[in-house]
XYZ file of N, CA and C in Angstrom:
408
model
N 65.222 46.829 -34.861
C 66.637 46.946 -35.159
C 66.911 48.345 -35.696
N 67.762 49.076 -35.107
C 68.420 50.239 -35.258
C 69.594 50.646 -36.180
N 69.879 51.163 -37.332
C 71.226 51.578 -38.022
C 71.607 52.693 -37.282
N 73.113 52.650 -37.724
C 74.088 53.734 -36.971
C 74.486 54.379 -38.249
N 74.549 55.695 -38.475
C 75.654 56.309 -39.405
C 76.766 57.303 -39.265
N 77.914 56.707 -39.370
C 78.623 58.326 -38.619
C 79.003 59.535 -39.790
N 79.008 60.811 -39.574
C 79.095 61.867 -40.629
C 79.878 62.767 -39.820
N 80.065 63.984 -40.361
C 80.754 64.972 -40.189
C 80.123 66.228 -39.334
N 80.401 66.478 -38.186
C 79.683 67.650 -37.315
C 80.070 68.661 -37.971
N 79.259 69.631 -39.241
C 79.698 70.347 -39.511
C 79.570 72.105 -37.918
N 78.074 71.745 -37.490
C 77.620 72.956 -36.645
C 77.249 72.331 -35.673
N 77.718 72.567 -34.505
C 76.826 71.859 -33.353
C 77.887 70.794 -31.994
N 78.927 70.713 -32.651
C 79.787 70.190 -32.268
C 79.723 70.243 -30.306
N 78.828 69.433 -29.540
C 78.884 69.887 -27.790
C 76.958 70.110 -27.794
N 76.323 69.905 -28.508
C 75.010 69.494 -28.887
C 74.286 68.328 -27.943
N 75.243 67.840 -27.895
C 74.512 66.642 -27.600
C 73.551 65.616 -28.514
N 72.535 65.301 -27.666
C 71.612 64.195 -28.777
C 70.366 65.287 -29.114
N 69.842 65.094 -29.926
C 68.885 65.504 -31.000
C 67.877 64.458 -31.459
N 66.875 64.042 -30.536
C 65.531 63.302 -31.648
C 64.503 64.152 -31.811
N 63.978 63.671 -33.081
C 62.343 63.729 -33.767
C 62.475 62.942 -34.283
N 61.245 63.687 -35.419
C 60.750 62.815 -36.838
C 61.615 63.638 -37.851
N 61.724 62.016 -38.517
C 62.283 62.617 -40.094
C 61.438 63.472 -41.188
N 62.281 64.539 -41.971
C 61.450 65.314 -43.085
C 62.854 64.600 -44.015
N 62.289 63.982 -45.002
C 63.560 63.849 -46.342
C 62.560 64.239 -47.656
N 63.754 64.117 -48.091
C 63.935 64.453 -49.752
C 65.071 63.759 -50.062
N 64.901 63.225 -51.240
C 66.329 63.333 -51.904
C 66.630 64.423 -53.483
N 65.923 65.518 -52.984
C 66.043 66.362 -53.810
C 66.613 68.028 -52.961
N 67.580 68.787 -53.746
C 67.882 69.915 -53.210
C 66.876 70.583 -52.460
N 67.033 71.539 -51.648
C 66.170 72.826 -50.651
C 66.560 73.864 -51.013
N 65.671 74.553 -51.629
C 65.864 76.503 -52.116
C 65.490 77.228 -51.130
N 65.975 77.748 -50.285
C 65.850 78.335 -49.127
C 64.974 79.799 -49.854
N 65.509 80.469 -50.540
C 65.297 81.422 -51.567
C 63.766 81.351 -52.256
N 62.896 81.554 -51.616
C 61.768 81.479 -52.653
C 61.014 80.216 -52.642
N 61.704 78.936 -51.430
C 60.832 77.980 -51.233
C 60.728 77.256 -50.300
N 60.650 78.865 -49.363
C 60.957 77.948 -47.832
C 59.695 79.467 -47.121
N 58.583 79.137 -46.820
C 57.839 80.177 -45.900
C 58.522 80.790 -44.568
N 58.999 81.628 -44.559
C 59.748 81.512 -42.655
C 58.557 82.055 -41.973
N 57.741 82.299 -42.113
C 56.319 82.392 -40.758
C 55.755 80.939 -40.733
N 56.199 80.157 -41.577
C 54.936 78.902 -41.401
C 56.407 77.311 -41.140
N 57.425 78.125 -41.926
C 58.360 76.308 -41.802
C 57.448 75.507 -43.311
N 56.890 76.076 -43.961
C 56.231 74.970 -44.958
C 57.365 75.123 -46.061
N 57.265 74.399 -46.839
C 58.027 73.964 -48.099
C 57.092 74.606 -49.165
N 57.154 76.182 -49.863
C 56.565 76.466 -50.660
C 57.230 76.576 -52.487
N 57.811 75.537 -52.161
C 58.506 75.951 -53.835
C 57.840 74.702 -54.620
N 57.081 75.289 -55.630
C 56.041 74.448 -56.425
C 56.931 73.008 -57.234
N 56.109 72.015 -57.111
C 56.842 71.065 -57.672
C 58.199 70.182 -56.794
N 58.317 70.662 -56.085
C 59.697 69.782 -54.730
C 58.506 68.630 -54.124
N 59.146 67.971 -54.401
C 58.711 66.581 -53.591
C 58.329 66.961 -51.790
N 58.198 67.811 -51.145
C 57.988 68.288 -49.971
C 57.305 69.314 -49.676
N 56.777 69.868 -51.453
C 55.725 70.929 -51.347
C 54.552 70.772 -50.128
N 54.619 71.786 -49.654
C 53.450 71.529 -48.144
C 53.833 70.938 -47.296
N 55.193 70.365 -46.583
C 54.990 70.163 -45.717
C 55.979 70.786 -44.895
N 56.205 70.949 -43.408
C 56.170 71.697 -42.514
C 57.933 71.150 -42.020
N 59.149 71.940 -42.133
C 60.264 71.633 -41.434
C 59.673 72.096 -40.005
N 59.295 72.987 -39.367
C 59.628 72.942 -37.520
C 59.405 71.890 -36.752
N 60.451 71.936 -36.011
C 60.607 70.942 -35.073
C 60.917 69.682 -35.348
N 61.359 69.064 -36.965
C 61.557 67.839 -37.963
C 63.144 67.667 -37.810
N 64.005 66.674 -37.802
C 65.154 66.423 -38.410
C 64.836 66.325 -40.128
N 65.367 67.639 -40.515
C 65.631 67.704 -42.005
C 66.522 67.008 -42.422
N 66.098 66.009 -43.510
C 67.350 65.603 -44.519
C 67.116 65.534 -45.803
N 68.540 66.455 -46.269
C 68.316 66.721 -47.637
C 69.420 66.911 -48.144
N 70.077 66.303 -49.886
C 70.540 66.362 -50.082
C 71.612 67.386 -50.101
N 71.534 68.690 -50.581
C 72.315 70.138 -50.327
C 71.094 71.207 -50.564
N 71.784 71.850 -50.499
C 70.643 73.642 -50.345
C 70.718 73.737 -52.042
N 70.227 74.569 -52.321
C 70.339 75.338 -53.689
C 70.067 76.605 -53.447
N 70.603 77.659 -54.685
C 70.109 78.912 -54.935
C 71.173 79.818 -54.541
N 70.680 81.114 -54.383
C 70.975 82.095 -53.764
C 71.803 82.648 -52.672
N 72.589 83.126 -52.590
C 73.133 83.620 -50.858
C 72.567 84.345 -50.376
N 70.810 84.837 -50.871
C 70.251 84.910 -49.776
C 69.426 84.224 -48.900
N 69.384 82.865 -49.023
C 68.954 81.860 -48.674
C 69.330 81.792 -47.507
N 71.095 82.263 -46.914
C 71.479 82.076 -45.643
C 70.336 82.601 -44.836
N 70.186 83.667 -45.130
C 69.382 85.017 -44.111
C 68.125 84.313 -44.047
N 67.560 83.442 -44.943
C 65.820 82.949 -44.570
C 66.265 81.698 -43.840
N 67.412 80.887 -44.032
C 67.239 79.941 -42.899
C 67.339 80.451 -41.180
N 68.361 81.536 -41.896
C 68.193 82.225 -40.131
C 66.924 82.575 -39.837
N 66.224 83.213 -40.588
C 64.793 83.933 -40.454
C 63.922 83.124 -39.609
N 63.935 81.518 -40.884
C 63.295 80.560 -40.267
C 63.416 80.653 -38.609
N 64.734 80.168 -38.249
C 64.903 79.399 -37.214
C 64.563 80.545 -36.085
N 65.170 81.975 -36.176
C 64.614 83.078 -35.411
C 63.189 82.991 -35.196
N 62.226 82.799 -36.409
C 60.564 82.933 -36.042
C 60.235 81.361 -35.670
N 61.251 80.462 -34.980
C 60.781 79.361 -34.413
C 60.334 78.533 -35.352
N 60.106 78.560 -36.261
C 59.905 77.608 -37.392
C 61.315 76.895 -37.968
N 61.922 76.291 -37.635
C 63.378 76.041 -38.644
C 63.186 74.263 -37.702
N 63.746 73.456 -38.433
C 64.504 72.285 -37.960
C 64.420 72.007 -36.901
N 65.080 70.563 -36.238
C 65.782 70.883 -34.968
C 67.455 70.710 -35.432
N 67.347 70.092 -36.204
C 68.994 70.074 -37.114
C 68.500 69.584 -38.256
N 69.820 69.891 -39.233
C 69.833 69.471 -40.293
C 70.862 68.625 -40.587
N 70.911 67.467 -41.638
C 71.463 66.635 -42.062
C 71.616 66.599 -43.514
N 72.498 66.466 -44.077
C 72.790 66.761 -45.579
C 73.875 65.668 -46.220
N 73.981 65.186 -47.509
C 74.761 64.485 -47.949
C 75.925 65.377 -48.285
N 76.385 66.501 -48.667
C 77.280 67.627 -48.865
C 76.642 68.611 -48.774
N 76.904 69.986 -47.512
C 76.349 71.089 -47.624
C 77.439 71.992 -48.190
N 76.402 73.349 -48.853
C 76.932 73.925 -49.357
C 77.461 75.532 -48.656
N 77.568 76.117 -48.990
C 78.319 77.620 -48.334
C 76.412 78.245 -47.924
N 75.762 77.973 -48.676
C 74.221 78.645 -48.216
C 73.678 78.366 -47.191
N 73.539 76.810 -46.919
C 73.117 76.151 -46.253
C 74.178 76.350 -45.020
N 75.123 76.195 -44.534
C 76.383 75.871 -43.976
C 76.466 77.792 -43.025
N 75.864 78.153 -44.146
C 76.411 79.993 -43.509
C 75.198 80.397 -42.406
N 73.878 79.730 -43.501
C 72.365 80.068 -42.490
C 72.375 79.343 -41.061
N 73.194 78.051 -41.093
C 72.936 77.319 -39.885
C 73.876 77.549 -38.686
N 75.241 78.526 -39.502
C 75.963 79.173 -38.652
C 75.331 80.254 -37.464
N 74.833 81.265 -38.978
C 74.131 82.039 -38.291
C 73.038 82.099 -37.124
N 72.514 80.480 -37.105
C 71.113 80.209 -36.652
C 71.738 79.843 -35.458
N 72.381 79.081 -35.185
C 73.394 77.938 -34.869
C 72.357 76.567 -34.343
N 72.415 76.276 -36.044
C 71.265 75.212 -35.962
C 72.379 74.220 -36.644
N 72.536 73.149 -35.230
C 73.239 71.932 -35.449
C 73.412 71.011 -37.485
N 73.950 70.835 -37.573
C 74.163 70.229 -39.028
C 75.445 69.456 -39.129
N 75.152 68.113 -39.822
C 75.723 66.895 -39.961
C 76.128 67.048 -41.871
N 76.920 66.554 -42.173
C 76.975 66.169 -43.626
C 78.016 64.947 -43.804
N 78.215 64.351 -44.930
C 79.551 63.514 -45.574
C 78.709 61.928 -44.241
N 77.927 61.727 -44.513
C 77.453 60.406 -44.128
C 78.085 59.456 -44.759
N 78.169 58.252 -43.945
C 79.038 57.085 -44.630
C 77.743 56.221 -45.589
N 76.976 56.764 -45.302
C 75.466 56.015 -46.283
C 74.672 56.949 -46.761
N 74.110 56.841 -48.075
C 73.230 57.622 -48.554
C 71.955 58.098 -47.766
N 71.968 58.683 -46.192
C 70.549 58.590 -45.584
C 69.433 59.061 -46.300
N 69.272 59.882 -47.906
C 67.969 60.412 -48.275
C 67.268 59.249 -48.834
N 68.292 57.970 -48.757
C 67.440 56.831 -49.259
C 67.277 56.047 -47.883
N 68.251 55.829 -46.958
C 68.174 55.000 -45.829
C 67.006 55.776 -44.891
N 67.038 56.926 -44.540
C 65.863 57.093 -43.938
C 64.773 57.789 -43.865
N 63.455 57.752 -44.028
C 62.173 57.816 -44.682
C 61.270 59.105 -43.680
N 60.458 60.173 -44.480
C 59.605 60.611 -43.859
C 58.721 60.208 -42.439
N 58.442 60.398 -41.490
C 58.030 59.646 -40.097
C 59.374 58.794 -39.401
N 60.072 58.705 -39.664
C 60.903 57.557 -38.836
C 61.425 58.783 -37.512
N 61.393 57.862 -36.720
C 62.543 58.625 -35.800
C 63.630 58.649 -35.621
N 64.321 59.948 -35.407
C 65.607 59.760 -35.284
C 66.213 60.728 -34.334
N 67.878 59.738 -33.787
C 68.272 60.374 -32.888
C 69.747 60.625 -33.447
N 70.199 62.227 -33.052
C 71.432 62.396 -33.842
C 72.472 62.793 -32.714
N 73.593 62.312 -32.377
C 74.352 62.540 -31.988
C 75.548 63.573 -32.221
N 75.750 65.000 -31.657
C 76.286 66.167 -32.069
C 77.861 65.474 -31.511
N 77.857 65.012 -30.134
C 79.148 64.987 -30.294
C 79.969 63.707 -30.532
N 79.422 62.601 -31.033
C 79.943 61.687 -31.681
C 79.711 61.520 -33.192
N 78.609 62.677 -33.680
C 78.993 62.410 -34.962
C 77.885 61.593 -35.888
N 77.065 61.042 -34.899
C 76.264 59.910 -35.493
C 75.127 60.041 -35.580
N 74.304 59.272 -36.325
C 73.013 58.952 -36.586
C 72.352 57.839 -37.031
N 71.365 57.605 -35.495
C 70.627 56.536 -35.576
C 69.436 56.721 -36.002
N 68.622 55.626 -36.866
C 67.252 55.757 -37.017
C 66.845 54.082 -37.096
């Protein structure tokens, strides 16, 4: 049995569908100082996701934190092929929101369900850019 959630296309809007595997947290992402862009690993000591690897993952995470220069390393990321395949967020912020512009790496936010609790590290999921939705 499958849930549906519909949210807000913030980037990506003509996307189409989007599956992988899930990466969550329900804790912020510091792009700034805790994000490797040669590797995609999660290097900011102490985050519940220390070590492990966003490329090629549907990220979900609550909002970005930090810096505005955070935009420029998510672009970085996604330029050196390491970044997401989208991101999903409960409210993004101007950091997060500016890098994925720049990247133009699809991003969802304002879910009608809390997904950093509804859906779990490994699950799969498929996200729908132009309806909006997300199944897992």
């Amino acid at each position: 049995m499958s849930t549906t959630v519909k949210g807000r296309v913030v980037i990506g809007k003509g996307s189409g569908v989007i599956t992988g595997t899930a990466l969550v947290t329900t804790e912020p992402i510091c792009f700034l100082g805790g994000v490797d862009v040669h590797t995609g690993n999660i290097t900011e000591q102490g985050h519940p996701l220390y070590g492990a690897c966003m490329k090629d993952t549907i990220l979900v995470f609550p909002t970005g934190k930090g810096s505005t220069g955070g935009s420029y390393l998510i672009y970085d990321t996604i330029m050196n092929g390491n970044g997401p395949r989208c991101m999903l967020n409960l409210a993004v912020e101007q950091v997060t929101a500016i890098g994925c512009i720049m990247g133009e790496m699809p991003l969802i936010d304002q879910p009608e369900a809390d997904i950093t609790q509804l859906i779990h590290t490994g699950d799969p999921v498929s996200v729908d850019f132009d309806n909006g939705t997300i199944t897992f």
